[in-house]
XYZ file of C-alpha atoms in Angstrom:
390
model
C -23.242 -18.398 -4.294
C -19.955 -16.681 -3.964
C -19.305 -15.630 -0.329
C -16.754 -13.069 0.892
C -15.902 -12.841 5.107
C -15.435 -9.262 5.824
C -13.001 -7.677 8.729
C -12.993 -4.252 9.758
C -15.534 -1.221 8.431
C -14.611 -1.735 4.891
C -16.280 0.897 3.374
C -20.199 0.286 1.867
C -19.271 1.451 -1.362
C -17.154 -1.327 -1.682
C -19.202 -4.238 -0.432
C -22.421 -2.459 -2.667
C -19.980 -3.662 -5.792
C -21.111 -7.137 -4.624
C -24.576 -8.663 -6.136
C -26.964 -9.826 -4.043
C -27.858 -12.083 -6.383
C -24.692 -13.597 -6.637
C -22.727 -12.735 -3.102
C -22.909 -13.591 0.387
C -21.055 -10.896 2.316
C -20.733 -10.914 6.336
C -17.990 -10.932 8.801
C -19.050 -14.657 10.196
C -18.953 -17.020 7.526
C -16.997 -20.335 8.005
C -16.537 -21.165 4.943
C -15.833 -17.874 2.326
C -14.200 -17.896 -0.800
C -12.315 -14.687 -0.325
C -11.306 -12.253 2.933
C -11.366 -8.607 2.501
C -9.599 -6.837 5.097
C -8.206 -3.564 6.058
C -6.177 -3.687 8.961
C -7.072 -6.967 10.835
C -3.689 -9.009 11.215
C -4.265 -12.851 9.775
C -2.228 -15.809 10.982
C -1.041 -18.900 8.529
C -3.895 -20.866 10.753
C -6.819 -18.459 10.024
C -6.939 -19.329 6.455
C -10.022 -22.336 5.357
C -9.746 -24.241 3.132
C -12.343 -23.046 1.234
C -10.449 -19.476 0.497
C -9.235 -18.656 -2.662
C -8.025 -14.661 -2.739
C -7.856 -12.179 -0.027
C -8.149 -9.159 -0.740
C -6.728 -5.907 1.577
C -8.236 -2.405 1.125
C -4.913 -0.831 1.037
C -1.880 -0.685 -0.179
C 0.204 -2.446 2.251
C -0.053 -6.090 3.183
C 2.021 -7.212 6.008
C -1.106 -7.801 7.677
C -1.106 -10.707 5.404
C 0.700 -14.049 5.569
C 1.584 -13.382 1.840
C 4.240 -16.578 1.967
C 1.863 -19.175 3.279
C -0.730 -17.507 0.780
C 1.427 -17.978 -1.910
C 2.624 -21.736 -1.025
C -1.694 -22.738 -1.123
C -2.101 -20.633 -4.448
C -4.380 -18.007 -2.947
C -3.353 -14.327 -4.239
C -2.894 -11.868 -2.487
C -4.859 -8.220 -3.834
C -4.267 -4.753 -2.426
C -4.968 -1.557 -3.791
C -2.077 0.630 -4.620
C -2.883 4.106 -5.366
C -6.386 4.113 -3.909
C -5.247 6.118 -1.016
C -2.548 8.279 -2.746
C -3.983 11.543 -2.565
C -4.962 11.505 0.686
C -1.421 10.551 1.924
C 0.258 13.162 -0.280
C -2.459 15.669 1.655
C -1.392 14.547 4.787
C 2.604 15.100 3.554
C 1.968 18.273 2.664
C 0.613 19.263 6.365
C 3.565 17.181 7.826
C 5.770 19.412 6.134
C 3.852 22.914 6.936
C 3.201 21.888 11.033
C 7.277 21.482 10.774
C 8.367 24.412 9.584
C 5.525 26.593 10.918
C 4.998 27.661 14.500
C 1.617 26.659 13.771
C 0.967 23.637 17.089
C 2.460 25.680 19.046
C 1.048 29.426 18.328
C -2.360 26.856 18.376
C -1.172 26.125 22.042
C -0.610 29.519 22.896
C -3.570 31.135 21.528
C -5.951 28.200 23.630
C -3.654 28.879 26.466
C -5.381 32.325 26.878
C -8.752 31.307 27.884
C -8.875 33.189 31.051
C -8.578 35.983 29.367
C -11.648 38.423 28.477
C -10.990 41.353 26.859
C -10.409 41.112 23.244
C -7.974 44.031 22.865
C -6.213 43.014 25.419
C -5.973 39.422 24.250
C -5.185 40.929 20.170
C -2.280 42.968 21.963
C -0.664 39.999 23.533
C -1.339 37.987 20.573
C 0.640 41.064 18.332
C 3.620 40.525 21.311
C 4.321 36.946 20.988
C 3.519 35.863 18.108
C 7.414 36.310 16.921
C 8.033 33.500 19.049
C 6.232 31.253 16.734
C 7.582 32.603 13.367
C 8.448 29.661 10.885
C 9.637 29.753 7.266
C 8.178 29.258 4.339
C 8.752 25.336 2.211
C 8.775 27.546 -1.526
C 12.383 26.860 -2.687
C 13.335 24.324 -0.323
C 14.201 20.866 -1.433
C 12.314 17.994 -0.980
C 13.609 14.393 -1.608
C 10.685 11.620 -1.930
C 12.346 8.205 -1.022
C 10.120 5.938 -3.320
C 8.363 7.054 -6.260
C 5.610 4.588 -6.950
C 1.629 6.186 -6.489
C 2.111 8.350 -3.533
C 5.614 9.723 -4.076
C 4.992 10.522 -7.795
C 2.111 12.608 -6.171
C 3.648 14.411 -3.465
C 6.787 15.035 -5.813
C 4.382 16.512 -8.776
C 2.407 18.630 -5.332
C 6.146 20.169 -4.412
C 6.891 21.005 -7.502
C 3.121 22.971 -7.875
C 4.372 24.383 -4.672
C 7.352 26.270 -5.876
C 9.446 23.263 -4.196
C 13.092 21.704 -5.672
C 12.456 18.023 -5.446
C 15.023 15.037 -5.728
C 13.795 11.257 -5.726
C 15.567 8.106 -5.202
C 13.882 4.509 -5.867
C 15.981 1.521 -6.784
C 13.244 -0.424 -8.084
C 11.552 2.421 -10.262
C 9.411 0.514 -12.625
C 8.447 1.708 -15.860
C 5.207 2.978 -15.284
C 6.029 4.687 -12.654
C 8.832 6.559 -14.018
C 6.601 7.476 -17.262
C 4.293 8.581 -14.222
C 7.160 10.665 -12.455
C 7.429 14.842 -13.298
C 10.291 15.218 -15.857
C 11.616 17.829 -13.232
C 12.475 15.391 -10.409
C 16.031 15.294 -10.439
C 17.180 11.214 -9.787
C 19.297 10.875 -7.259
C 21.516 7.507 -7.715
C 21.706 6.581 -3.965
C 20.412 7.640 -0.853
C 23.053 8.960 0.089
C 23.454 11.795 -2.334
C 19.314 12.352 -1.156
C 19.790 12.908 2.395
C 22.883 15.404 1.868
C 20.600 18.027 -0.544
C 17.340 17.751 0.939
C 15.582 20.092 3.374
C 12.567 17.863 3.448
C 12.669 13.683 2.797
C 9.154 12.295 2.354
C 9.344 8.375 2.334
C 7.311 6.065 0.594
C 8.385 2.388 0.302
C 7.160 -1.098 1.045
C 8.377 -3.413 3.974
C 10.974 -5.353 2.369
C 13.872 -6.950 3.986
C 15.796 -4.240 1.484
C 14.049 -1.226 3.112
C 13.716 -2.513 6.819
C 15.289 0.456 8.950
C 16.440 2.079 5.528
C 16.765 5.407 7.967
C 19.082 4.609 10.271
C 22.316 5.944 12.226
C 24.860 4.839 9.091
C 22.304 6.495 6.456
C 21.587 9.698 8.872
C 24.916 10.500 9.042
C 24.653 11.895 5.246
C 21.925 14.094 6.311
C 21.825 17.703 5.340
C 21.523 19.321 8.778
C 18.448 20.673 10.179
C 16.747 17.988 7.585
C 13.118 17.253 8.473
C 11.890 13.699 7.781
C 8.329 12.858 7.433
C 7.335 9.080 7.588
C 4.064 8.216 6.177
C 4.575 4.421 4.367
C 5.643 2.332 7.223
C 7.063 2.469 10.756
C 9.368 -0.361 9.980
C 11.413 1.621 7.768
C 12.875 4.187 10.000
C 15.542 2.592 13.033
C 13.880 4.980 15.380
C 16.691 4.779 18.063
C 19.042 6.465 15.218
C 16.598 8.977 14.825
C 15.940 10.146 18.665
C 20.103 10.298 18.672
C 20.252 12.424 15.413
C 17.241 14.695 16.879
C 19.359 15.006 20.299
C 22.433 15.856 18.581
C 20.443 18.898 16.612
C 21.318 16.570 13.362
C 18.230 16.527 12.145
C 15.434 19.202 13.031
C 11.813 17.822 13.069
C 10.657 13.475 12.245
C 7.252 13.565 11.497
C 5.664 10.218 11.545
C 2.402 8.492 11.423
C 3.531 5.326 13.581
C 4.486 6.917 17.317
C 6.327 4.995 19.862
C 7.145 5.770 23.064
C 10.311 7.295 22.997
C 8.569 10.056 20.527
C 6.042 11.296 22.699
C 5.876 14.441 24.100
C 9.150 16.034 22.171
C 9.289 19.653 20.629
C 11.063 18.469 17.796
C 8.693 15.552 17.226
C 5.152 15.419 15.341
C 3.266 12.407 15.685
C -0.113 11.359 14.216
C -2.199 8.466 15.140
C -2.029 6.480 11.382
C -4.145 8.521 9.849
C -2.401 8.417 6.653
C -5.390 6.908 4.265
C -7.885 7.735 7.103
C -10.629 9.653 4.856
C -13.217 8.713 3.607
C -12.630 9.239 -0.192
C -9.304 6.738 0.590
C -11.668 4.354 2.294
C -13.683 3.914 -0.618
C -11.581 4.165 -3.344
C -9.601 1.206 -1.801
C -12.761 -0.427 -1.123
C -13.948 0.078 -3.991
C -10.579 -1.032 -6.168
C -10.522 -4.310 -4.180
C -14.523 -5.864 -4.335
C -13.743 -5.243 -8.496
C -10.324 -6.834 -7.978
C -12.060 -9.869 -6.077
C -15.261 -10.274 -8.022
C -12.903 -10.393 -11.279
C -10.986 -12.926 -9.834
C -13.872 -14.981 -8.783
C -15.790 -15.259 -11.838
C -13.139 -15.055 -14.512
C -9.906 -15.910 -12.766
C -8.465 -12.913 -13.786
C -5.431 -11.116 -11.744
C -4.452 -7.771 -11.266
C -2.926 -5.955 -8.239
C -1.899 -9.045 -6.553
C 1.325 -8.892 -4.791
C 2.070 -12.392 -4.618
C 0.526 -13.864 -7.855
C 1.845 -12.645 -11.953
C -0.823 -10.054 -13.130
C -3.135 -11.835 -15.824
C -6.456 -11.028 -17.702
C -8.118 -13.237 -19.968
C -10.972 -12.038 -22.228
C -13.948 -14.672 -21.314
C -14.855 -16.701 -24.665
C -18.489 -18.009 -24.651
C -19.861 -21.449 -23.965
C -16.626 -22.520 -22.599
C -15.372 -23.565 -19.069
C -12.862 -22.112 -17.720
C -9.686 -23.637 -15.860
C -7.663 -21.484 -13.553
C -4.487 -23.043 -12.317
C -1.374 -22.227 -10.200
C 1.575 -23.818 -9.822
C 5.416 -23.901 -9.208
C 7.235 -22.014 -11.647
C 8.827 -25.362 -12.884
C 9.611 -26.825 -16.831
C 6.958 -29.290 -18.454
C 3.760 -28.820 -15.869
C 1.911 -26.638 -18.725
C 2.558 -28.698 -21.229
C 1.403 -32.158 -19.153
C -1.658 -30.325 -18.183
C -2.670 -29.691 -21.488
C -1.535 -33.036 -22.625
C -4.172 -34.825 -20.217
C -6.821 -32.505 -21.970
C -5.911 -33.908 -25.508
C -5.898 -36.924 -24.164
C -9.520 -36.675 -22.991
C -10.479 -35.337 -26.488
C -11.389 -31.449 -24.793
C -10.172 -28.956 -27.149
C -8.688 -25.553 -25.993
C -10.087 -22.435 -27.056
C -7.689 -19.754 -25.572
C -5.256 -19.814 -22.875
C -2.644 -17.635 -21.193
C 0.115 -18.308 -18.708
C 2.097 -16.133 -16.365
C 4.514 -16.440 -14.409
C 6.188 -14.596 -11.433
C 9.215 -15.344 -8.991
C 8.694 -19.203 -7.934
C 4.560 -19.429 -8.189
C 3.077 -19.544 -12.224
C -0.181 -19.128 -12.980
C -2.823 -19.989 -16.635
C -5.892 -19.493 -17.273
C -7.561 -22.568 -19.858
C -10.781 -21.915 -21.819
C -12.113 -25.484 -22.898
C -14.785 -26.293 -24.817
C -16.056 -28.943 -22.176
C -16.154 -29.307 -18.239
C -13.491 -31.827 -17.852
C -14.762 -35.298 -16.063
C -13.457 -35.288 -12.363
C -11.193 -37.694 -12.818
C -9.396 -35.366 -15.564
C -9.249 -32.735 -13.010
C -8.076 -34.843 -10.193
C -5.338 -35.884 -12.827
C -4.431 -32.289 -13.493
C -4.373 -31.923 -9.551
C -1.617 -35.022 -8.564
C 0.668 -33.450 -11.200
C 4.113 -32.670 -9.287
C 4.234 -28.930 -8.812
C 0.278 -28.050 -9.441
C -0.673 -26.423 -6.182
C -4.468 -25.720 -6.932
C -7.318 -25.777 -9.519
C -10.547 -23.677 -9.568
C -13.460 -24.624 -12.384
C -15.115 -21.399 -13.402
């Protein structure tokens, strides 16, 4: 039986996808096969032995010692996309609360509760309410800083909106730019982003590339009165530069998900509490998207969504055993694996092999279970780093 140690409320649509029949599922078992995780932060020591994926019901996954992973061959699966539309939601209210009086008319309006008469209260209402008058985001320009799942959303959402949007991503991949409204202008550096946007949505990874992408150098492009909403990660915003460019009336409104302390309790400040993904459709969608991920991995070896480990599927042939094998992404270690199987008279029946950065991974459909001591052979090969039997 397969078993998979659970942390956090991962969602019970999710863990359902499991078979009883098949799966052990709990949040104390000493010896699992797989994690699945949400936010719970892992350490290089809290990985067994015995695990062989891990698996995060999200999209990001710096939770996740992905280096140490990838060094014992476990990969790494998240679930990009699962919580897209509830971020690009959330973007959309980020950019309304901004430019609307709308928290503070809110404030106002509760601030009245001594008072009893209605009229009275609609006639004050009628008085102030100038005080809270906004404008509208129709015609404005947005520019979405990463255009992967969420920011192809919440550019194709501004557009709906009667919005101008601009979008910058130096790593667009191809599916994502077939994915990306033909009317987003591409910007070719940030740069040229900052200086013709009202609004600037971001949505990038943690990578040493986009650590404190927003900072003091980068603001100084900045259209003034620009309003920047942070929904992917705190890490990318030097918040220091943006507190200076907020007290210098450089910027008008940040809008962030990850408060600090310096951000509390300022007019031109609106924080949340992470609640980017917190619904429960994102919940389990990502759930959901990462028990599949897992279970295909499991029983078939099979890889997709890993951020560590090449994406790879394999259709299962019958009546054969299945090898799944990682290694360093070195000359010669395919072709000695294989080598020891002809040598022990076990015929291949289909195969694949991917590779990506420094780790390479195949999956080997033989005709016979290999003898251990064919397996252990495979294993002392210079650069194999593990071997699973399916």
């Amino acid at each position: 039986m397969l078993k998979v140690r659970t942390y956090n409320a991962i969602s019970v649509k999710g863990l359902e996808r499991f078979s009883l029949d098949s799966y052990e599922v709990a949040s104390e078992i000493n010896t699992p096969d797989a994690f699945m995780l949400r936010s719970h932060v892992l350490s290089e020591d809290d990985l067994p032995a015995s695990l062989r994926a891990i698996g995060r019901a999200g999209a990001g996954t710096n939770n996740v010692p992905v280096a140490a992973c990838t060094a014992r061959g476990i990969p790494v699966f998240n679930a990009p996309g699962a919580n897209a539309n509830a971020v690009k939601e959330l973007v959309l209210t980020g950019m309304l609360l901004s430019c609307r009086g709308i928290v503070n008319g809110i404030a106002y309006a509760n601030s009245l509760s001594d008072m009893t008469d209605s009229k009275e209260m609609a006639k004050k209402l009628e008085a102030e309410k100038k005080r809270f008058k906004g404008e509208e985001i129709k015609g404005k320009t947005l520019g979405v800083v990463g255009l992967g799942a969420i920011g192809s959303l919440v550019a194709e959402m501004a557009l709906q909106l009667g919005m101008n949007v601009v979008g910058y991503d130096p790593a667009l991949s191809v599916e994502a730019a077939w994915r990306l409204p033909s009317d987003v202008q591409r910007m070719d550096n940030l740069s040229s982003l900052l200086g013709k946007s009202d609004f600037v949505s971001l949505h990038l990874p943690v990578l040493e590339a986009t650590r404190n992408l927003i900072n003091r150098d980068t603001l100084a492009s900045a259209k003034k009165g620009l309003r920047i909403l942070n929904f992917a990660r705190e890490q990318i915003v030097d918040t220091a530069s943006v507190v200076e460019a907020l007290d210098a009336g450089k910027i008008d409104r940040y809008i962030t998900d990850f408060p600090t302390p310096e951000l509390i309790n300022r007019d031109d400040v609106i924080p949340m509490p992470h609640i980017g993904a917190s619904t429960g459709e994102a919940e389990d969608n990502c759930a959901i998207m990462v028990a599949d991920q897992l279970q295909s991995f499991l029983e078939n070896g099979n890889i997709k969504n890993s951020v560590n480990f090449p994406a790879t599927q394999l259709d299962r042939t019958p009546d054969t055993v299945r090898l799944a094998i990682a290694n360093n992404n070195v000359p010669k270690i395919l072709s000695s694996i294989l080598a020891l199987l002809a040598d022990s008279e076990i015929n291949v029946v289909d195969m694949i092999n991917k590779s990506r950065a420094d780790i390479a991974y195949s999956l080997i459909d033989v005709d016979t279970k290999p003898e251990d001591s064919v397996l252990e052979a495979i294993m002392t090969l210079d650069g194999v780093i593990n071997l699973n039997v399916i």
